[in-house]
Coordinates of C-alpha atoms in Angstrom, one line a residue:
M1 CA 98.3 90.4 9.0
R2 CA 94.7 89.6 9.8
H3 CA 94.0 88.3 13.3
I4 CA 90.8 86.4 13.9
A5 CA 89.4 84.8 17.1
I6 CA 86.9 82.0 16.8
I7 CA 85.0 81.1 19.9
G8 CA 84.0 77.4 19.7
S9 CA 86.0 74.5 18.3
G10 CA 83.1 72.5 16.8
P11 CA 82.3 72.1 13.1
A12 CA 81.2 75.7 12.6
G13 CA 84.4 77.0 14.3
Y14 CA 86.8 74.8 12.3
Y15 CA 85.0 75.3 9.0
T16 CA 85.3 79.1 9.6
A17 CA 89.1 78.6 10.3
E18 CA 89.5 76.6 7.1
A19 CA 87.7 79.2 5.1
A20 CA 89.9 82.0 6.5
L21 CA 93.0 80.1 5.6
K22 CA 91.8 79.6 2.1
H23 CA 91.0 83.3 1.8
W24 CA 94.1 84.9 3.3
G25 CA 96.7 82.1 3.3
D26 CA 99.8 83.2 5.3
A27 CA 98.4 86.6 5.8
V28 CA 96.0 85.5 8.7
R29 CA 96.5 84.2 12.2
I30 CA 93.6 82.4 13.8
D31 CA 93.0 81.5 17.4
V32 CA 90.2 78.9 18.1
F33 CA 89.0 79.1 21.7
D34 CA 87.1 76.5 23.7
R35 CA 86.1 76.5 27.3
L36 CA 86.9 72.7 27.5
P37 CA 90.5 71.4 27.1
V38 CA 89.3 69.2 24.2
P39 CA 88.2 70.3 20.8
Y40 CA 85.4 69.4 18.3
G41 CA 82.2 70.3 20.3
L42 CA 79.3 68.2 19.3
I43 CA 81.4 65.8 17.3
R44 CA 82.8 64.6 20.6
A45 CA 79.9 65.2 23.0
G46 CA 76.8 65.2 20.8
V47 CA 77.1 62.7 18.0
A48 CA 75.9 59.3 19.1
P49 CA 78.8 57.1 20.5
D50 CA 77.8 54.3 18.2
H51 CA 78.1 56.5 15.1
Q52 CA 81.8 56.5 14.8
T53 CA 81.9 57.0 11.0
I54 CA 80.3 60.5 11.5
K55 CA 83.1 61.4 13.9
H56 CA 85.7 60.8 11.3
V57 CA 85.1 64.3 10.1
A58 CA 87.3 65.4 13.0
S59 CA 90.3 64.4 10.9
R60 CA 89.4 67.3 8.5
Y61 CA 89.4 69.7 11.5
E62 CA 92.7 68.3 12.7
K63 CA 94.3 69.1 9.4
T64 CA 93.2 72.7 9.8
A65 CA 94.2 72.8 13.5
M66 CA 97.7 71.6 12.7
T67 CA 98.3 74.4 10.3
G68 CA 100.9 76.9 11.6
N69 CA 98.5 79.8 11.2
V70 CA 95.9 78.2 13.4
R71 CA 96.1 77.7 17.2
F72 CA 93.7 75.9 19.5
V73 CA 93.3 77.7 22.8
G74 CA 91.5 75.3 25.1
H75 CA 90.4 75.7 28.7
I76 CA 89.5 79.3 28.3
D77 CA 86.0 80.4 29.2
V78 CA 85.2 83.5 27.1
G79 CA 83.0 85.8 29.2
K80 CA 84.8 84.7 32.4
D81 CA 88.5 84.3 31.8
V82 CA 88.5 87.0 29.0
T83 CA 85.6 89.1 27.7
V84 CA 84.4 89.4 24.2
A85 CA 85.2 93.1 24.3
E86 CA 88.8 92.4 25.2
L87 CA 89.1 90.0 22.3
Q88 CA 87.7 92.6 20.0
E89 CA 90.4 95.0 21.1
L90 CA 93.1 92.4 20.2
Y91 CA 91.6 90.7 17.0
H92 CA 90.3 92.2 13.8
A93 CA 87.3 89.9 13.9
V94 CA 85.7 87.8 16.6
V95 CA 83.5 84.9 15.4
L96 CA 81.1 83.3 17.8
A97 CA 80.7 79.6 16.9
T98 CA 79.3 78.5 20.3
G99 CA 76.5 76.3 18.9
A100 CA 73.3 75.7 20.8
P101 CA 74.4 73.7 23.9
H102 CA 71.3 74.3 26.1
D103 CA 68.0 72.4 26.0
R104 CA 64.9 74.2 24.9
P105 CA 62.8 74.2 28.0
L106 CA 59.8 71.8 28.4
T107 CA 57.1 74.2 29.5
I108 CA 54.5 71.9 31.0
P109 CA 53.7 71.3 34.7
G110 CA 56.0 68.8 36.4
S111 CA 59.0 69.4 34.1
D112 CA 61.1 70.1 37.2
L113 CA 60.5 66.6 38.7
A114 CA 63.5 64.2 39.3
G115 CA 63.8 61.8 36.4
V116 CA 63.1 64.4 33.8
Y117 CA 66.0 65.4 31.5
G118 CA 66.6 67.5 28.5
S119 CA 68.3 65.7 25.6
A120 CA 71.5 67.8 25.8
Q121 CA 71.9 66.6 29.4
F122 CA 71.1 63.0 28.6
V123 CA 73.2 62.8 25.5
G124 CA 76.0 64.6 27.3
W125 CA 75.8 61.9 30.0
Y126 CA 76.5 58.9 27.9
N127 CA 78.9 60.9 25.7
G128 CA 81.0 61.8 28.7
H129 CA 80.6 65.6 28.7
P130 CA 82.2 66.9 31.9
Q131 CA 79.0 68.9 32.7
F132 CA 76.8 65.8 32.6
A133 CA 78.9 62.7 33.0
G134 CA 77.8 62.4 36.7
L135 CA 74.1 62.5 35.9
K136 CA 73.3 58.9 36.9
P137 CA 69.8 58.6 35.6
D138 CA 67.5 56.1 37.3
L139 CA 66.9 53.3 34.8
S140 CA 65.1 51.0 37.3
S141 CA 61.6 51.6 35.9
K142 CA 60.0 49.7 33.1
T143 CA 59.1 52.6 30.9
A144 CA 60.9 55.6 29.5
V145 CA 59.1 58.4 27.5
L146 CA 61.0 60.4 24.9
I147 CA 59.3 63.7 23.8
G148 CA 60.2 64.6 20.3
N149 CA 60.1 63.2 16.7
G150 CA 63.6 63.9 15.5
N151 CA 66.9 62.1 15.1
V152 CA 68.0 63.0 18.7
A153 CA 65.0 61.1 20.1
L154 CA 65.8 58.2 17.9
D155 CA 69.5 58.2 19.0
I156 CA 68.4 58.1 22.7
A157 CA 65.9 55.3 22.1
R158 CA 68.5 53.2 20.3
I159 CA 71.1 53.8 23.1
L160 CA 68.5 52.8 25.8
A161 CA 67.6 49.7 23.9
K162 CA 71.0 48.3 22.9
T163 CA 72.8 45.4 24.6
R164 CA 76.3 45.8 26.0
E165 CA 77.6 43.8 23.0
E166 CA 76.0 46.2 20.5
F167 CA 78.2 49.0 21.9
T168 CA 81.4 47.3 20.6
G169 CA 83.3 49.8 18.6
S170 CA 81.6 52.8 20.2
D171 CA 83.1 55.4 22.6
I172 CA 80.3 55.5 25.1
I173 CA 81.8 56.0 28.5
A174 CA 82.2 53.0 30.7
S175 CA 80.1 54.3 33.6
A176 CA 77.1 55.0 31.3
L177 CA 77.6 51.6 29.7
D178 CA 77.4 49.9 33.1
Q179 CA 74.3 51.8 34.0
L180 CA 72.6 50.9 30.7
A181 CA 73.6 47.2 31.1
S182 CA 71.6 47.0 34.4
S183 CA 68.6 48.9 33.0
A184 CA 65.1 47.5 33.7
L185 CA 63.6 49.3 30.8
D186 CA 61.5 47.2 28.4
R187 CA 59.2 49.9 26.9
I188 CA 60.5 53.1 25.3
V189 CA 57.7 55.5 24.1
L190 CA 58.4 58.3 21.5
L191 CA 55.7 61.0 21.7
G192 CA 55.1 63.2 18.6
R193 CA 52.5 65.9 18.5
R194 CA 51.9 65.4 14.8
G195 CA 51.9 62.4 12.5
P196 CA 54.3 60.3 10.4
H197 CA 54.4 62.8 7.5
Q198 CA 55.7 65.5 9.9
I199 CA 58.6 63.6 11.5
A200 CA 62.1 65.0 11.4
M201 CA 63.7 61.6 11.3
T202 CA 66.1 60.4 8.6
P203 CA 66.0 56.9 7.0
K204 CA 69.4 55.9 8.4
E205 CA 68.5 56.5 12.0
L206 CA 65.1 55.0 11.6
G207 CA 66.5 51.9 9.9
E208 CA 68.8 51.2 12.8
L209 CA 65.8 50.6 15.0
G210 CA 64.8 47.6 12.9
R211 CA 68.2 45.9 13.4
L212 CA 68.5 46.0 17.2
E213 CA 69.2 42.6 18.9
R214 CA 66.6 42.8 21.7
A215 CA 64.3 45.6 20.7
V216 CA 61.6 46.1 18.1
P217 CA 60.0 49.3 16.8
I218 CA 56.2 49.4 17.0
V219 CA 54.0 51.7 14.9
T220 CA 50.1 51.7 15.1
P221 CA 48.8 51.2 11.5
A222 CA 45.9 53.5 12.1
D223 CA 48.3 56.4 12.6
L224 CA 49.6 56.1 9.1
P225 CA 48.0 58.2 6.3
P226 CA 46.8 56.6 3.1
Q227 CA 49.9 55.3 1.3
E228 CA 49.2 57.3 -1.9
E229 CA 49.7 60.5 0.1
D230 CA 53.4 59.5 0.5
D231 CA 54.0 60.5 -3.2
A232 CA 53.9 64.2 -2.2
L233 CA 56.8 63.8 0.2
E234 CA 60.4 64.6 -0.4
P235 CA 62.5 61.5 -1.3
G236 CA 64.2 61.2 2.2
Q237 CA 60.9 61.7 4.0
R238 CA 59.2 59.2 1.8
K239 CA 61.9 56.6 2.7
S240 CA 61.4 57.3 6.4
V241 CA 57.7 56.9 6.2
A242 CA 58.2 53.6 4.2
L243 CA 60.2 52.3 7.2
L244 CA 57.4 53.3 9.5
R245 CA 55.0 51.3 7.3
E246 CA 57.4 48.3 7.6
F247 CA 57.4 48.6 11.3
A248 CA 53.6 48.8 11.4
S249 CA 53.2 45.6 9.3
A250 CA 55.8 43.6 11.3
R251 CA 54.6 44.7 14.8
N252 CA 53.4 41.2 15.8
D253 CA 56.3 39.3 14.3
S254 CA 58.8 39.7 17.1
N255 CA 59.2 38.3 20.6
K256 CA 62.0 40.7 21.4
P257 CA 61.7 41.9 25.0
V258 CA 62.1 45.7 24.5
K259 CA 59.4 47.6 22.6
I260 CA 60.1 51.0 21.1
E261 CA 56.6 52.5 20.5
F262 CA 55.9 55.5 18.2
N263 CA 53.0 57.4 19.7
F264 CA 52.0 59.8 17.0
F265 CA 49.3 62.5 17.5
S266 CA 50.3 62.6 21.2
A267 CA 51.0 65.9 23.0
P268 CA 52.4 65.8 26.6
V269 CA 50.1 67.9 28.9
Q270 CA 51.8 67.4 32.2
L271 CA 54.2 65.2 34.1
I272 CA 52.8 63.6 37.2
G273 CA 54.6 62.7 40.4
D274 CA 55.5 63.9 43.9
D275 CA 59.3 64.0 44.0
R276 CA 60.0 61.9 40.9
V277 CA 58.2 61.6 37.6
E278 CA 55.7 58.7 37.7
A279 CA 53.6 59.3 34.6
V280 CA 53.1 61.5 31.6
E281 CA 49.6 62.8 30.9
V282 CA 49.1 62.8 27.1
E283 CA 46.4 64.5 25.0
R284 CA 45.4 63.0 21.6
T285 CA 45.8 65.5 18.8
R286 CA 44.7 65.9 15.2
L287 CA 46.0 67.9 12.3
D288 CA 44.4 71.2 11.4
G289 CA 46.2 72.8 8.5
G290 CA 49.4 71.1 9.5
R291 CA 49.1 72.2 13.1
A292 CA 48.5 69.8 16.0
V293 CA 45.3 70.6 17.9
G294 CA 44.0 68.9 21.0
T295 CA 41.0 66.6 20.8
G296 CA 40.3 66.5 24.6
E297 CA 41.1 62.8 24.8
V298 CA 43.6 62.4 27.6
T299 CA 45.5 59.3 28.7
S300 CA 48.3 58.6 31.1
I301 CA 51.6 56.7 30.5
P302 CA 53.2 55.4 33.7
C303 CA 57.0 55.9 33.5
G304 CA 60.1 56.6 35.6
L305 CA 62.2 58.4 33.0
V306 CA 61.4 61.3 30.7
V307 CA 63.7 62.9 28.2
S308 CA 62.7 66.0 26.2
A309 CA 64.2 66.2 22.8
I310 CA 62.4 69.2 21.5
G311 CA 65.3 71.4 20.4
Y312 CA 68.2 73.5 21.7
R313 CA 69.1 77.1 22.5
S314 CA 72.4 79.0 22.1
M315 CA 74.3 80.1 25.2
R316 CA 74.3 83.7 26.4
I317 CA 77.7 85.4 26.5
A318 CA 78.2 88.6 28.5
G319 CA 78.2 91.7 26.3
V320 CA 76.6 89.8 23.3
P321 CA 73.0 90.6 22.3
F322 CA 70.7 87.6 22.4
D323 CA 67.4 86.8 20.7
D324 CA 65.2 85.3 23.4
R325 CA 62.4 84.4 21.0
L326 CA 64.6 82.4 18.6
G327 CA 67.0 81.2 21.2
R328 CA 70.2 82.3 19.4
I329 CA 72.6 85.2 19.2
A330 CA 70.9 88.3 17.8
N331 CA 72.4 88.9 14.3
E332 CA 71.8 90.1 10.8
D333 CA 73.1 87.5 8.4
G334 CA 75.9 86.7 10.8
R335 CA 76.8 90.2 11.7
V336 CA 76.3 91.0 15.4
A337 CA 78.2 94.3 15.8
P338 CA 81.3 95.9 14.2
G339 CA 84.0 93.3 14.3
L340 CA 81.8 90.7 15.9
Y341 CA 80.1 87.8 14.0
C342 CA 78.4 84.5 14.6
V343 CA 78.2 81.3 12.6
G344 CA 76.6 77.9 12.7
W345 CA 73.9 77.2 15.2
A346 CA 74.8 80.3 17.1
R347 CA 73.7 82.3 14.0
R348 CA 70.8 80.3 12.6
G349 CA 69.6 78.1 15.5
P350 CA 69.9 74.3 15.7
T351 CA 69.1 73.4 12.1
G352 CA 70.9 71.5 9.4
T353 CA 73.6 68.8 9.5
I354 CA 77.3 68.9 10.4
G355 CA 78.1 69.7 6.7
T356 CA 75.7 72.6 6.7
N357 CA 78.3 74.5 8.7
K358 CA 80.8 74.5 5.9
P359 CA 79.0 76.9 3.6
D360 CA 78.1 78.9 6.7
G361 CA 81.7 79.3 7.7
F362 CA 82.9 80.2 4.2
G363 CA 80.0 82.7 3.9
I364 CA 80.9 84.5 7.1
V365 CA 84.6 84.8 6.0
K366 CA 83.5 86.6 2.9
Q367 CA 81.6 89.0 5.0
I368 CA 84.6 89.5 7.3
A369 CA 86.9 90.1 4.3
A370 CA 84.5 92.7 3.0
D371 CA 84.6 94.5 6.3
L372 CA 88.4 94.3 6.8
D373 CA 89.5 96.7 4.0
N374 CA 92.1 99.2 5.3
V375 CA 92.0 98.1 8.9
A376 CA 94.6 99.2 11.5
A377 CA 97.1 96.7 12.9
K378 CA 96.2 94.7 16.0
E379 CA 98.1 92.5 18.4
G380 CA 96.2 89.3 17.9
R381 CA 97.5 86.2 19.8
E382 CA 100.6 88.1 21.1
G383 CA 98.3 90.4 23.0
F384 CA 96.2 87.5 24.2
D385 CA 99.3 85.7 25.4
R386 CA 100.1 88.8 27.5
L387 CA 96.7 88.5 29.1
V388 CA 97.3 84.8 29.8
A389 CA 100.5 85.6 31.6
E390 CA 99.0 88.5 33.6
R391 CA 96.0 86.4 34.7
A392 CA 97.9 83.1 35.2
L393 CA 95.5 81.3 32.8
N394 CA 96.3 77.6 32.1
I395 CA 95.6 77.2 28.3
V396 CA 95.6 73.9 26.5
T397 CA 97.2 73.8 23.1
F398 CA 96.4 71.3 20.3
K399 CA 99.6 69.4 21.1
D400 CA 98.2 69.2 24.7
W401 CA 94.9 67.9 23.3
K402 CA 96.8 65.1 21.4
R403 CA 98.3 64.1 24.8
I404 CA 94.8 63.9 26.3
E405 CA 93.7 61.9 23.3
E406 CA 96.6 59.5 23.6
A407 CA 95.8 58.9 27.2
E408 CA 92.2 58.2 26.3
K409 CA 93.2 55.7 23.7
T410 CA 95.5 53.9 26.1
A411 CA 92.7 53.6 28.7
A412 CA 90.2 52.3 26.2
R413 CA 88.4 49.0 26.9
S414 CA 88.6 46.3 24.3
G415 CA 86.8 47.2 21.1
S416 CA 86.5 50.9 22.0
P417 CA 88.5 53.6 20.3
R418 CA 88.9 55.6 23.6
E419 CA 87.8 56.0 27.1
K420 CA 87.0 59.7 27.5
F421 CA 88.0 61.7 30.4
T422 CA 84.9 63.1 32.0
D423 CA 86.6 65.5 34.4
V424 CA 88.5 68.6 33.3
D425 CA 91.1 68.3 36.1
D426 CA 91.8 64.8 34.9
M427 CA 92.4 66.1 31.4
I428 CA 94.8 68.7 32.7
R429 CA 96.7 66.1 34.7
A430 CA 97.0 63.9 31.6
V431 CA 98.7 66.8 29.8
Q432 CA 101.1 67.4 32.7
A433 CA 101.9 63.8 33.0
Q434 CA 103.3 63.6 29.5
K435 CA 105.3 66.8 29.5

C-alpha cells in the first residue's frame, strides 16, 4: 500500500490525487490536507464570484474526494499542527500543493499607506476568505488605481464597477456587496508599464468590461500600435487587442457614470499621502527592446484606493527550502527532497490556468511512482490519526465540509448559490450543529 499526503486542496492538490488513483487504484491511500475547514483553494477564494461557471470544476474534485481511497483532512495547519518532517515519517510521499497565496510586494515608496492592498487581500475580501473578509476597504473616494495588466486587475475593476443587480447569481459575500453598493467610485484606472501588445488579459475578461450596466472602458487611441502589427500576435492576444481597439473607438459614445481607464506606458513611482494614500505618482514609459523604460515625464493621479495586482508568491513552510528570487518552493522539476515533492504554483510559480494543474499533477505522480520502487511499509493515515488523538486536533472531514456547504446554501440570499462562512469558528459550529 502506498500512502501519500497532499498539502493543499486546490486544483493542483486534487488533480494530483486523481492521478495517484489512476496510477495505483486500490493500492494507494491519499490524505489531502488544508489549513481551512473548506476545500478547493482558489476555486473558492480566488476565482471571481461572478464567474460561477469556472467554479463548476469543483464537481470533478468532489468526485475524487468521495473516493474511499481519498480523505480530506481540513483544519490542519501543516508546519504548526504537524510538521512536514512528521508527515514524511508517516507517508511514502508528501506533495506540497500550497499554491501562491501571498502578494508579490509592491516595492515603491508609500506602499505601506492605508488604502493600499495587494490583489490577494482584495480578492480574498470580496470572496469571503477568513483571513481577509474583515478588510473593509474605504470606497468613499472617487478614484481607484489598479496596478497591473492581467486578468486579476480586470476582475477587480469589474467587481468595483458592477451594480448590485449585476451580482445576481454570484457568491460574493453579503458584507462586501453592501460595501460595494455604497461605493462612491466613478473612475477606475488600470496602470500598465508596457503597451497593449504586452497585456496578459484574455478576451473573455476584457469583453465583460464592454457589457457592464453603468461602466464603460476607455482606451487612448494614441496608445495603440499600428493595426497591421497585430498580425504578429498569437490568436488570443490578437482578439484582446481588437477589443481594446473597439473600446478606443467607442470612448465618446457612452454616458455611463463609471469610467474604467486603461493607462498604458504608465509606471507607478510612488504612492503619496500622510496616513492614507491620496495619489499615485506615475512616470510615462516607452518600449526599448520589449522593456519599459522611463521617459522622465511624471504625472499624479489623485485616488483613495490602490490595489496592486502584480503577481503572487508561494508560502514558506518550516523545514522546506524556498527560492526567494522566484517566490516559490525550491525544487528541481517538482522534487524538493527525498520523499518530498511540490506541484502547481508551489512548483512553477503563479502561471497558467486552472487546467494547467492537471498535467502538472499527473507528471508529479509519474515521478513519485519512479521513486517508490521497493519501499518499506509506512503507517500513513493510521499514524496521522494517532497524532490527532495525542494532540487533540479537531480535523474536518469531507462529510463535515458538505455540512458546512449545506449551511451556506441554506443561508444564501435570493439569487445566490451560497452565503459563505467567513469565520473558521462559525464553520466548525456549523459542523457540530448537524452532527
